[in-house]
């Protein structure tokens, strides 16, 4: 049966919408503010041991020998683990692209500083760390391969001996008549850019407690899993176990942003538990481990970009050549970040032709992981710089060149050159809104005055797309399997009329439980207190994936509405029998099931559910005594990509326009954000306060990426930013509080018209800040091409200008 | 291994006694030995502020203090904010109403920091708030809602007198 | 990130602390506020066999006026200095420097003695101590001595303190009435250790500079007094041109600073000059 999802809030079965679309307080919060939420490190199990992992101090070395005997002999140490165990018990790690990884513990060779080499389980973490110092490893260092360009040379030394070179993936995607467009262009602009490694850094690192039941060979893992079912499936494959013997319980966790990591820690603790006779083994990744060997790093990119432009500023083609430094392996799905830009390759613009020349290269650094935004933020940064470069040369205002290239509002749904379909948008309206809020003309005047005083003040105006609701088909080109990502919920009403929703993902911070609560309270006409959301393990949950790719809000809305509708069908049959009418004659409105023509004939949802559970004598024959329903939602109409990788992948396209004004201190190179304005359009806002939170939080991460955050490796492949003293996260002092406006262009494709909104401003902020910086530098005739724009880098640029 | 030492301390008005190795950090004792897991650990090197607790009324980082140093001191942690009957403290209420949290992992540390601030500066300016919170990292919220939470908590507390 | 095992002592007197230092040798560490030491313990970069916690030593927590100077007990929390009206009145430079140290929660635990004894080249207190001719009172097994700041800071994280000695007091001469002062620093984020900084005092007499102190921090292995630059100012009518010249000269005259991921030597040199100039401008405004 095809489902008709309510397209807007007006389609919900209520006379007046009470909860959905309102900034209601979050159901998650009372537990959180009282410190009662059960984060993984709060859990202690009987007999539990503590794991510590020995990490490689070398970027590249052969392991000649490992001697665990002194460590094993330390009182309190229960068992130890090395690559030999991993070889015996596991398959090599699953990687995308395939074949670029080893075992979870190094066997013959280490390939990055931080790579796990051995592990111990002891009665306390303190003792476990003592034991690490007693492990004797003999390394024979090999010259590390650190520079991405050198690594990409055919004659480079190799990260993996069994490969011909270090190229994990190389392909040129061509969409439309690119060559022709460049030939016919009035102007061609070219530039190179560098985006340095940044990453997620949730405040809680990864943690896990693993148990290997050695009698029935089954696994139970509790941990801070972003995608528990997915991880469980991976363990079944890794350990060659029946998948229903792998139980994953996701604990609430302190953020993830795609970079929670944890694959290796999971397998290591499982094997330790196995060796310890099944005792639970806990591993809490510490911050230095997270920074040097966890899911912490993403996007290490070298770009060459060119655009073809007509005299009037119309961009006719875009060429992007990307060399993306993946680090040592392709574990952890970091490579997806290089592919996702295809979902929004040409940004907000109607650029008919484009080319993506993509090379993924292996080096002796930490393998990259996903991070909020999943890859487009650097892409947006380079695209938006090119727009400004063209604008300057053509003497167009940066806002104007964008306006001239926007996909017009009447052309949606719109298929971009790289194949994805944008559902809806009003890009010009968002731009106008921002210009109006900012008082753009006055700001430009202010800037002129500042320039006249010799101050370096600049304005950036940038519009971007946030592709929302990812599908696996976006990543088929690098070897992921499948189409569709079911996200399910079971909705149950009990005898007291209370509603419980069971989902497969745990709290992470985005407030999805609140959205589920709002939806169900609305649908069945109850108070918010009448609804409770619980998460269950992967074996109990309906099909699910969890947060990722800005999809959960939309997906879970579809699931909840689907389940609610299924449940209503059951309730309707029961009510029809009670009123002796046909089910078609019954409707649900404001929590009552009533006879359409005789509204006084009505029964509350609660009563009908109670009847179902307690009065089998009153049930119609085709209804079981179970006021519950399950529904799993996935995006409709997804197919495989064509031969150029073109595919409708991400279902929604949210849009944001940011305007930022900065000033650079010429003496120190330090950037101050003077003003910031945002107009954001992510369709229907199911809980506007949630959306605002996503925007502001992602903005902070964008500020970090643009100005502060950077993983630095030296020539020996040593990480120089392995603590929070050196990897600089923005604080309250560095993050601006912009004036924000909401535009609402509903998605025609999603339930209630909501769009993916979880990644949010990180798509826009780095690009906007960099545009503003380059605007400020304009009078000096220099250009900032490297992110982050650290004070040292900007000072050097300014210096270079005055030296000329 | 060095001999364990006895530590006597008060946390949230309750007297505790623990026997710990000298090297154990205060936060590991609070969480692991006393079961007060509301205080979180984000970095273990004093930068993120997640582990902030009040020691004799002062906001301090419990990851860079030793448990043995706590002997004789009085502490307050997030568990001590709400009343025994479960009524939330105005700071907690403000955080809920102003959306001062997302994942909530940083929140206990922020609330303890704010508790100290508002005890001393009942009506802080934006600069004073930023100064007090500048050493705490929140990776989720972008701080704006935390700032609003402080303002709201200040109003609530002032109204209570 | 858990410390290695160590013995722990909590003496209540300076004498006991010092004899514990003697007993346990160079592998023993004094623990003051712990804001520098304990992160190093957690990272196992510091691996003492004994930790001698001096927080229970009595009588080291004070700020008092002592003749023309402020006498500050080594165990005085930085927060206490920050809140001291006496400090604010007698030595606003010291007060301003204090507010630049980390964050309030760090200053709640961090001590004056700890900061000076730790001698991080980017720290504010050592620079101010040098700029103001502070003296360190040091107690050892047999004697007590007063060491002027100029002799105290030896090199990177190393001071004149012997392994068996403890710093007990810092004596900071008052800023003479009418002396202008300023402390300027460049940090990546608010509250971070400085990439570079300058602490300056400037005394004007009848339109000309009668005394100047310029101390740089974050650019060398210790805080760095730039006498050459000071001499350029003394006896002169200090104006914008001169201050900018002094700043420019500093950029080229100081020894090559350390480079790290946040700042190259070249950039640090530049910062030293720029911040000195800015500090001079501010100090001049404040000078009577
Ligand atoms: C997040 C963060 C930010 C910071 N930012 C800054 C900053 O911007 N500027 C800055 O200056 N500092 C900063 N600090 C460091 C802080 O100021 C420390 O308090 C200070 O450096 C050391 O003081 P302490 O009392 O904590 O000493 P401890 O950490 O206890 O000791 C430091 C060292 O000094 C020795 N020592 C301590 N007291 C004595 C004594 N009386 N006699 C002899 N030896 C002694 C110890 O043995 C140890 O080797 C920061 C710290 C953190 C965690
Ligand atoms: S955990 Fe203590 S400051 Fe980060
Ligand atoms: S709410 Fe997640 S870190 Fe602050």
CSV table of N, CA and C in Angstrom, one decimal, chain B residues 40-141:
chain,number,residue,atom,x,y,z
B,40,UNK,N,31.5,15.2,34.1
B,40,UNK,CA,32.0,14.5,32.9
B,40,UNK,C,33.5,14.8,32.7
B,41,UNK,N,34.1,14.0,31.8
B,41,UNK,CA,35.5,14.2,31.4
B,41,UNK,C,35.6,14.4,29.9
B,42,UNK,N,36.2,15.5,29.5
B,42,UNK,CA,36.3,15.7,28.1
B,42,UNK,C,37.7,15.7,27.6
B,43,UNK,N,38.7,16.0,28.5
B,43,UNK,CA,40.1,16.1,27.9
B,43,UNK,C,41.1,15.6,28.9
B,44,UNK,N,40.9,15.7,30.2
B,44,UNK,CA,41.9,15.3,31.2
B,44,UNK,C,43.1,16.1,31.1
B,45,UNK,N,43.1,17.3,30.5
B,45,UNK,CA,44.3,18.1,30.6
B,45,UNK,C,43.9,19.6,30.9
B,46,UNK,N,42.7,19.8,31.4
B,46,UNK,CA,42.4,21.1,32.0
B,46,UNK,C,41.9,22.1,31.0
B,47,UNK,N,41.6,21.7,29.8
B,47,UNK,CA,41.3,22.7,28.8
B,47,UNK,C,39.7,22.8,28.5
B,48,UNK,N,39.0,21.8,28.6
B,48,UNK,CA,37.6,21.8,28.1
B,48,UNK,C,36.6,22.2,29.2
B,49,UNK,N,36.9,22.0,30.4
B,49,UNK,CA,36.0,22.5,31.5
B,49,UNK,C,34.8,21.5,31.8
B,50,UNK,N,34.7,20.4,31.1
B,50,UNK,CA,33.6,19.5,31.4
B,50,UNK,C,33.6,19.0,32.8
B,51,UNK,N,34.8,18.9,33.4
B,51,UNK,CA,34.9,18.3,34.7
B,51,UNK,C,34.8,19.3,35.9
B,52,UNK,N,34.3,20.5,35.5
B,52,UNK,CA,34.3,21.6,36.6
B,52,UNK,C,33.4,21.3,37.7
B,53,UNK,N,33.9,21.4,38.9
B,53,UNK,CA,33.1,21.3,40.1
B,53,UNK,C,33.4,22.4,41.0
B,54,UNK,N,32.6,22.6,42.1
B,54,UNK,CA,32.9,23.7,43.0
B,54,UNK,C,33.6,23.0,44.2
B,55,UNK,N,34.7,23.6,44.5
B,55,UNK,CA,35.5,23.2,45.7
B,55,UNK,C,35.5,24.4,46.7
B,56,UNK,N,34.9,24.2,47.8
B,56,UNK,CA,34.8,25.3,48.8
B,56,UNK,C,34.3,26.5,48.0
B,57,UNK,N,33.3,26.3,47.2
B,57,UNK,CA,32.7,27.5,46.5
B,57,UNK,C,33.3,27.9,45.2
B,58,UNK,N,34.5,27.4,44.9
B,58,UNK,CA,35.3,27.9,43.7
B,58,UNK,C,35.2,26.9,42.6
B,59,UNK,N,35.0,27.3,41.4
B,59,UNK,CA,34.9,26.4,40.3
B,59,UNK,C,36.3,26.0,39.9
B,60,UNK,N,36.5,24.7,40.0
B,60,UNK,CA,37.9,24.1,39.7
B,60,UNK,C,37.7,22.9,38.8
B,61,UNK,N,38.8,22.6,38.1
B,61,UNK,CA,38.8,21.5,37.2
B,61,UNK,C,39.2,20.2,37.9
B,62,UNK,N,38.3,19.3,38.0
B,62,UNK,CA,38.6,18.1,38.8
B,62,UNK,C,39.5,17.1,38.1
B,63,UNK,N,39.7,17.3,36.8
B,63,UNK,CA,40.7,16.4,36.1
B,63,UNK,C,42.1,16.7,36.4
B,64,UNK,N,42.4,18.0,36.8
B,64,UNK,CA,43.7,18.3,37.1
B,64,UNK,C,43.9,18.7,38.6
B,65,UNK,N,43.2,17.9,39.4
B,65,UNK,CA,43.4,17.9,40.8
B,65,UNK,C,43.6,16.5,41.3
B,66,UNK,N,44.3,16.2,42.3
B,66,UNK,CA,44.4,14.8,42.8
B,66,UNK,C,43.3,14.6,43.8
B,67,UNK,N,42.8,13.4,43.8
B,67,UNK,CA,41.8,13.0,44.8
B,67,UNK,C,42.2,13.3,46.2
B,68,UNK,N,43.5,12.9,46.5
B,68,UNK,CA,44.0,13.1,47.9
B,68,UNK,C,43.9,14.6,48.3
B,69,UNK,N,44.0,15.5,47.3
B,69,UNK,CA,43.9,16.9,47.7
B,69,UNK,C,42.6,17.3,48.2
B,70,UNK,N,41.6,16.5,48.0
B,70,UNK,CA,40.2,16.8,48.3
B,70,UNK,C,39.9,16.7,49.8
B,71,UNK,N,40.9,16.1,50.5
B,71,UNK,CA,40.6,15.7,51.9
B,71,UNK,C,40.2,17.0,52.7
B,72,UNK,N,39.1,16.9,53.4
B,72,UNK,CA,38.6,18.0,54.2
B,72,UNK,C,37.9,19.1,53.4
B,73,UNK,N,37.7,19.0,52.1
B,73,UNK,CA,37.1,20.0,51.4
B,73,UNK,C,35.6,19.7,51.2
B,74,UNK,N,34.9,20.8,50.8
B,74,UNK,CA,33.5,20.7,50.5
B,74,UNK,C,33.3,20.9,49.0
B,75,UNK,N,32.5,20.0,48.4
B,75,UNK,CA,32.3,20.1,47.0
B,75,UNK,C,30.9,20.2,46.7
B,76,UNK,N,30.6,20.8,45.5
B,76,UNK,CA,29.3,20.7,44.9
B,76,UNK,C,29.5,20.2,43.5
B,77,UNK,N,28.6,19.3,43.1
B,77,UNK,CA,28.6,18.8,41.7
B,77,UNK,C,27.2,19.0,41.2
B,78,UNK,N,27.1,18.6,39.9
B,78,UNK,CA,25.8,18.8,39.3
B,78,UNK,C,24.7,18.1,40.0
B,79,UNK,N,25.0,17.0,40.7
B,79,UNK,CA,24.0,16.2,41.4
B,79,UNK,C,23.4,17.0,42.6
B,80,UNK,N,24.2,18.1,43.0
B,80,UNK,CA,23.7,18.9,44.1
B,80,UNK,C,22.9,20.1,43.7
B,81,UNK,N,22.6,20.2,42.5
B,81,UNK,CA,21.9,21.4,42.0
B,81,UNK,C,20.4,21.4,42.3
B,82,UNK,N,19.7,20.3,41.9
B,82,UNK,CA,18.3,20.1,42.1
B,82,UNK,C,18.0,19.8,43.6
B,83,UNK,N,16.8,20.1,44.0
B,83,UNK,CA,16.5,19.8,45.4
B,83,UNK,C,16.3,18.3,45.6
B,84,UNK,N,16.3,17.9,46.8
B,84,UNK,CA,16.1,16.5,47.0
B,84,UNK,C,14.8,16.0,46.5
B,85,UNK,N,13.8,16.8,46.5
B,85,UNK,CA,12.5,16.4,46.0
B,85,UNK,C,12.5,16.5,44.4
B,86,UNK,N,13.6,16.8,43.8
B,86,UNK,CA,13.7,16.8,42.4
B,86,UNK,C,13.3,18.1,41.7
B,87,UNK,N,13.2,19.1,42.5
B,87,UNK,CA,12.9,20.4,41.9
B,87,UNK,C,14.2,21.0,41.3
B,88,UNK,N,14.1,21.4,40.1
B,88,UNK,CA,15.3,21.8,39.4
B,88,UNK,C,15.8,23.2,39.9
B,89,UNK,N,17.1,23.4,39.9
B,89,UNK,CA,17.7,24.6,40.3
B,89,UNK,C,17.4,25.6,39.2
B,90,UNK,N,17.3,26.9,39.5
B,90,UNK,CA,17.0,27.9,38.4
B,90,UNK,C,18.0,27.8,37.3
B,91,UNK,N,19.2,27.5,37.5
B,91,UNK,CA,20.2,27.4,36.4
B,91,UNK,C,19.8,26.2,35.5
B,92,UNK,N,19.4,25.1,36.1
B,92,UNK,CA,18.9,24.0,35.3
B,92,UNK,C,17.7,24.4,34.5
B,93,UNK,N,16.7,25.0,35.2
B,93,UNK,CA,15.5,25.4,34.5
B,93,UNK,C,15.9,26.3,33.3
B,94,UNK,N,16.8,27.3,33.5
B,94,UNK,CA,17.2,28.2,32.5
B,94,UNK,C,17.8,27.5,31.3
B,95,UNK,N,18.6,26.5,31.6
B,95,UNK,CA,19.2,25.7,30.5
B,95,UNK,C,18.2,25.0,29.7
B,96,UNK,N,17.2,24.5,30.3
B,96,UNK,CA,16.1,23.8,29.6
B,96,UNK,C,15.3,24.8,28.7
B,97,UNK,N,15.0,25.9,29.3
B,97,UNK,CA,14.1,26.9,28.6
B,97,UNK,C,14.8,27.6,27.5
B,98,UNK,N,16.1,27.9,27.7
B,98,UNK,CA,16.9,28.6,26.7
B,98,UNK,C,17.6,27.7,25.8
B,99,UNK,N,17.5,26.4,25.9
B,99,UNK,CA,18.2,25.5,25.0
B,99,UNK,C,19.7,25.6,25.2
B,100,UNK,N,20.1,25.7,26.4
B,100,UNK,CA,21.5,25.9,26.7
B,100,UNK,C,22.3,24.6,26.5
B,101,UNK,N,21.7,23.6,26.0
B,101,UNK,CA,22.4,22.3,25.8
B,101,UNK,C,21.9,21.6,24.5
B,102,UNK,N,22.8,20.8,24.0
B,102,UNK,CA,22.3,19.8,23.0
B,102,UNK,C,22.6,18.4,23.4
B,103,UNK,N,23.9,18.0,23.3
B,103,UNK,CA,24.2,16.6,23.8
B,103,UNK,C,24.3,16.6,25.3
B,104,UNK,N,24.5,17.8,25.9
B,104,UNK,CA,24.5,17.9,27.4
B,104,UNK,C,25.7,17.4,28.1
B,105,UNK,N,26.7,17.0,27.3
B,105,UNK,CA,27.9,16.5,27.9
B,105,UNK,C,28.7,17.6,28.7
B,106,UNK,N,28.7,18.8,28.1
B,106,UNK,CA,29.5,19.9,28.7
B,106,UNK,C,28.7,20.5,29.8
B,107,UNK,N,27.4,20.3,29.8
B,107,UNK,CA,26.4,21.1,30.6
B,107,UNK,C,26.7,21.1,32.1
B,108,UNK,N,27.0,19.9,32.8
B,108,UNK,CA,27.3,20.0,34.2
B,108,UNK,C,28.5,21.0,34.5
B,109,UNK,N,29.5,20.9,33.7
B,109,UNK,CA,30.7,21.8,33.9
B,109,UNK,C,30.3,23.3,33.8
B,110,UNK,N,29.5,23.5,32.7
B,110,UNK,CA,29.0,24.9,32.5
B,110,UNK,C,28.2,25.4,33.7
B,111,UNK,N,27.3,24.5,34.1
B,111,UNK,CA,26.4,24.9,35.2
B,111,UNK,C,27.1,25.2,36.5
B,112,UNK,N,28.2,24.4,36.8
B,112,UNK,CA,28.9,24.7,38.0
B,112,UNK,C,29.7,26.0,37.9
B,113,UNK,N,30.2,26.3,36.7
B,113,UNK,CA,30.9,27.5,36.4
B,113,UNK,C,30.0,28.7,36.6
B,114,UNK,N,28.8,28.5,36.1
B,114,UNK,CA,27.8,29.6,36.2
B,114,UNK,C,27.3,29.8,37.6
B,115,UNK,N,27.3,28.7,38.3
B,115,UNK,CA,26.9,28.8,39.7
B,115,UNK,C,27.8,29.7,40.5
B,116,UNK,N,29.1,29.5,40.3
B,116,UNK,CA,30.1,30.4,40.9
B,116,UNK,C,29.9,31.8,40.5
B,117,UNK,N,29.8,32.0,39.2
B,117,UNK,CA,29.6,33.4,38.6
B,117,UNK,C,28.4,34.1,39.3
B,118,UNK,N,27.3,33.4,39.3
B,118,UNK,CA,26.1,34.1,39.8
B,118,UNK,C,26.1,34.3,41.3
B,119,UNK,N,26.8,33.5,42.0
B,119,UNK,CA,26.9,33.7,43.5
B,119,UNK,C,27.6,35.0,43.7
B,120,UNK,N,28.6,35.3,42.9
B,120,UNK,CA,29.4,36.5,43.1
B,120,UNK,C,29.0,37.7,42.3
B,121,UNK,N,28.4,37.5,41.2
B,121,UNK,CA,28.0,38.5,40.3
B,121,UNK,C,26.5,38.2,39.9
B,122,UNK,N,25.6,38.6,40.7
B,122,UNK,CA,24.2,38.2,40.5
B,122,UNK,C,23.6,38.7,39.1
B,123,UNK,N,24.2,39.9,38.7
B,123,UNK,CA,23.6,40.4,37.4
B,123,UNK,C,24.8,40.7,36.5
B,124,UNK,N,25.3,39.7,35.9
B,124,UNK,CA,26.6,39.9,35.1
B,124,UNK,C,26.3,40.5,33.8
B,125,UNK,N,27.3,41.3,33.3
B,125,UNK,CA,27.2,41.8,32.0
B,125,UNK,C,27.6,40.7,31.0
B,126,UNK,N,27.4,41.0,29.7
B,126,UNK,CA,27.8,40.0,28.7
B,126,UNK,C,29.3,39.7,28.8
B,127,UNK,N,30.1,40.7,29.0
B,127,UNK,CA,31.5,40.6,29.1
B,127,UNK,C,31.9,39.7,30.3
B,128,UNK,N,31.2,39.9,31.4
B,128,UNK,CA,31.5,39.1,32.6
B,128,UNK,C,31.1,37.6,32.4
B,129,UNK,N,30.0,37.4,31.7
B,129,UNK,CA,29.6,36.1,31.4
B,129,UNK,C,30.6,35.4,30.5
B,130,UNK,N,31.0,36.1,29.4
B,130,UNK,CA,32.0,35.5,28.5
B,130,UNK,C,33.3,35.2,29.3
B,131,UNK,N,33.7,36.1,30.1
B,131,UNK,CA,35.0,35.9,30.8
B,131,UNK,C,34.9,34.7,31.7
B,132,UNK,N,33.7,34.5,32.3
B,132,UNK,CA,33.6,33.3,33.2
B,132,UNK,C,33.6,32.0,32.4
B,133,UNK,N,32.9,32.1,31.3
B,133,UNK,CA,32.7,30.8,30.5
B,133,UNK,C,33.8,30.6,29.4
B,134,UNK,N,34.7,31.5,29.3
B,134,UNK,CA,35.7,31.4,28.2
B,134,UNK,C,36.6,30.2,28.2
B,135,UNK,N,36.7,29.6,29.4
B,135,UNK,CA,37.5,28.4,29.5
B,135,UNK,C,36.8,27.1,29.3
B,136,UNK,N,35.5,27.2,28.9
B,136,UNK,CA,34.8,25.9,28.8
B,136,UNK,C,34.4,25.7,27.3
B,137,UNK,N,34.5,24.5,26.9
B,137,UNK,CA,34.2,24.2,25.5
B,137,UNK,C,32.9,23.5,25.4
B,138,UNK,N,32.0,24.0,24.5
B,138,UNK,CA,30.8,23.3,24.1
B,138,UNK,C,31.0,23.1,22.6
B,139,UNK,N,30.9,21.9,22.2
B,139,UNK,CA,31.0,21.6,20.7
B,139,UNK,C,29.7,21.6,20.0
B,140,UNK,N,28.6,21.7,20.8
B,140,UNK,CA,27.3,21.6,20.1
B,140,UNK,C,26.6,22.9,19.9
B,141,UNK,N,26.5,23.7,20.9
B,141,UNK,CA,25.5,24.8,20.9
B,141,UNK,C,26.0,26.1,20.2
